[in-house]
Short mmCIF file of C-alpha atoms in Angstrom, two decimals:
data_model
loop_
_atom_site.label_atom_id
_atom_site.label_comp_id
_atom_site.label_asym_id
_atom_site.label_seq_id
_atom_site.Cartn_x
_atom_site.Cartn_y
_atom_site.Cartn_z
CA UNK A 859 0.00 0.00 0.00
CA UNK A 860 1.46 3.44 -0.88
CA UNK A 861 2.53 5.66 1.99
CA UNK A 862 3.11 9.36 2.49
CA UNK A 863 5.40 11.18 4.85
CA UNK A 864 4.30 14.24 6.78
CA UNK A 865 6.73 16.34 8.78
CA UNK A 866 5.48 17.75 12.06
CA UNK A 867 7.20 19.54 14.88
CA UNK A 868 7.35 17.59 18.15
CA UNK A 869 4.65 19.87 19.55
CA UNK A 870 2.39 19.36 16.52
CA UNK A 871 2.86 15.60 16.68
CA UNK A 872 2.03 15.53 20.38
CA UNK A 873 -1.14 17.52 19.74
CA UNK A 874 -2.16 15.31 16.82
CA UNK A 875 -1.45 12.14 18.82
CA UNK A 876 -3.56 13.41 21.73
CA UNK A 877 -6.41 14.34 19.39
CA UNK A 878 -6.32 10.90 17.75
CA UNK A 879 -6.37 9.24 21.17
CA UNK A 880 -9.35 11.39 22.21
CA UNK A 881 -11.21 10.05 19.17
CA UNK A 882 -10.21 6.47 19.92
CA UNK A 883 -8.12 6.27 16.75
CA UNK A 884 -4.51 5.78 15.89
CA UNK A 885 -2.69 8.76 14.44
CA UNK A 886 -2.38 6.84 11.18
CA UNK A 887 -6.15 6.18 11.06
CA UNK A 888 -6.89 9.83 11.86
CA UNK A 889 -4.56 11.04 9.10
CA UNK A 890 -6.11 8.60 6.62
CA UNK A 891 -9.67 9.62 7.51
CA UNK A 892 -8.89 13.35 7.31
CA UNK A 893 -7.11 13.10 3.96
CA UNK A 894 -9.85 10.99 2.38
CA UNK A 895 -12.65 13.15 3.83
CA UNK A 896 -11.01 16.33 2.52
CA UNK A 897 -10.61 14.87 -0.99
CA UNK A 898 -14.24 13.67 -0.97
CA UNK A 899 -15.48 17.06 0.23
CA UNK A 900 -13.54 18.81 -2.54
CA UNK A 901 -15.01 16.46 -5.16
CA UNK A 902 -18.51 17.09 -3.80
CA UNK A 903 -18.03 20.87 -3.91
CA UNK A 904 -16.78 20.67 -7.50
CA UNK A 905 -19.93 18.78 -8.47
CA UNK A 906 -22.10 21.33 -6.63
CA UNK A 907 -20.35 24.15 -8.51
CA UNK A 908 -21.13 22.39 -11.80
CA UNK A 909 -24.77 21.93 -10.78
CA UNK A 910 -25.09 25.61 -9.88
CA UNK A 911 -23.54 26.56 -13.22
CA UNK A 912 -26.10 24.40 -15.08
CA UNK A 913 -28.98 25.75 -12.98
CA UNK A 914 -27.97 29.37 -13.50
CA UNK A 915 -27.72 28.80 -17.26
CA UNK A 916 -31.24 27.34 -17.28
CA UNK A 917 -32.51 30.23 -15.19
CA UNK A 918 -30.96 32.75 -17.59
CA UNK A 919 -32.79 31.13 -20.50
CA UNK A 920 -36.16 31.09 -18.70
CA UNK A 921 -38.92 33.36 -19.95
CA UNK A 922 -39.10 36.74 -18.21
CA UNK A 923 -42.16 35.83 -16.09
CA UNK A 924 -40.48 32.67 -14.75
CA UNK A 925 -37.35 34.37 -13.39
#
């Protein structure tokens, strides 16, 4: 399985480790979940932007009384 390396200061790592523990997760699991969730959120927002673009185009073409 591919891996990534993230550099953190000792203070940052301690904070991240404590946060992961408070969630009942390993630091590795927390990092995985956060990275995947962020990528999925970005993909969702891109699709929403496209939907808004399509909706606004349809609205612009609507007859005057329907706007």
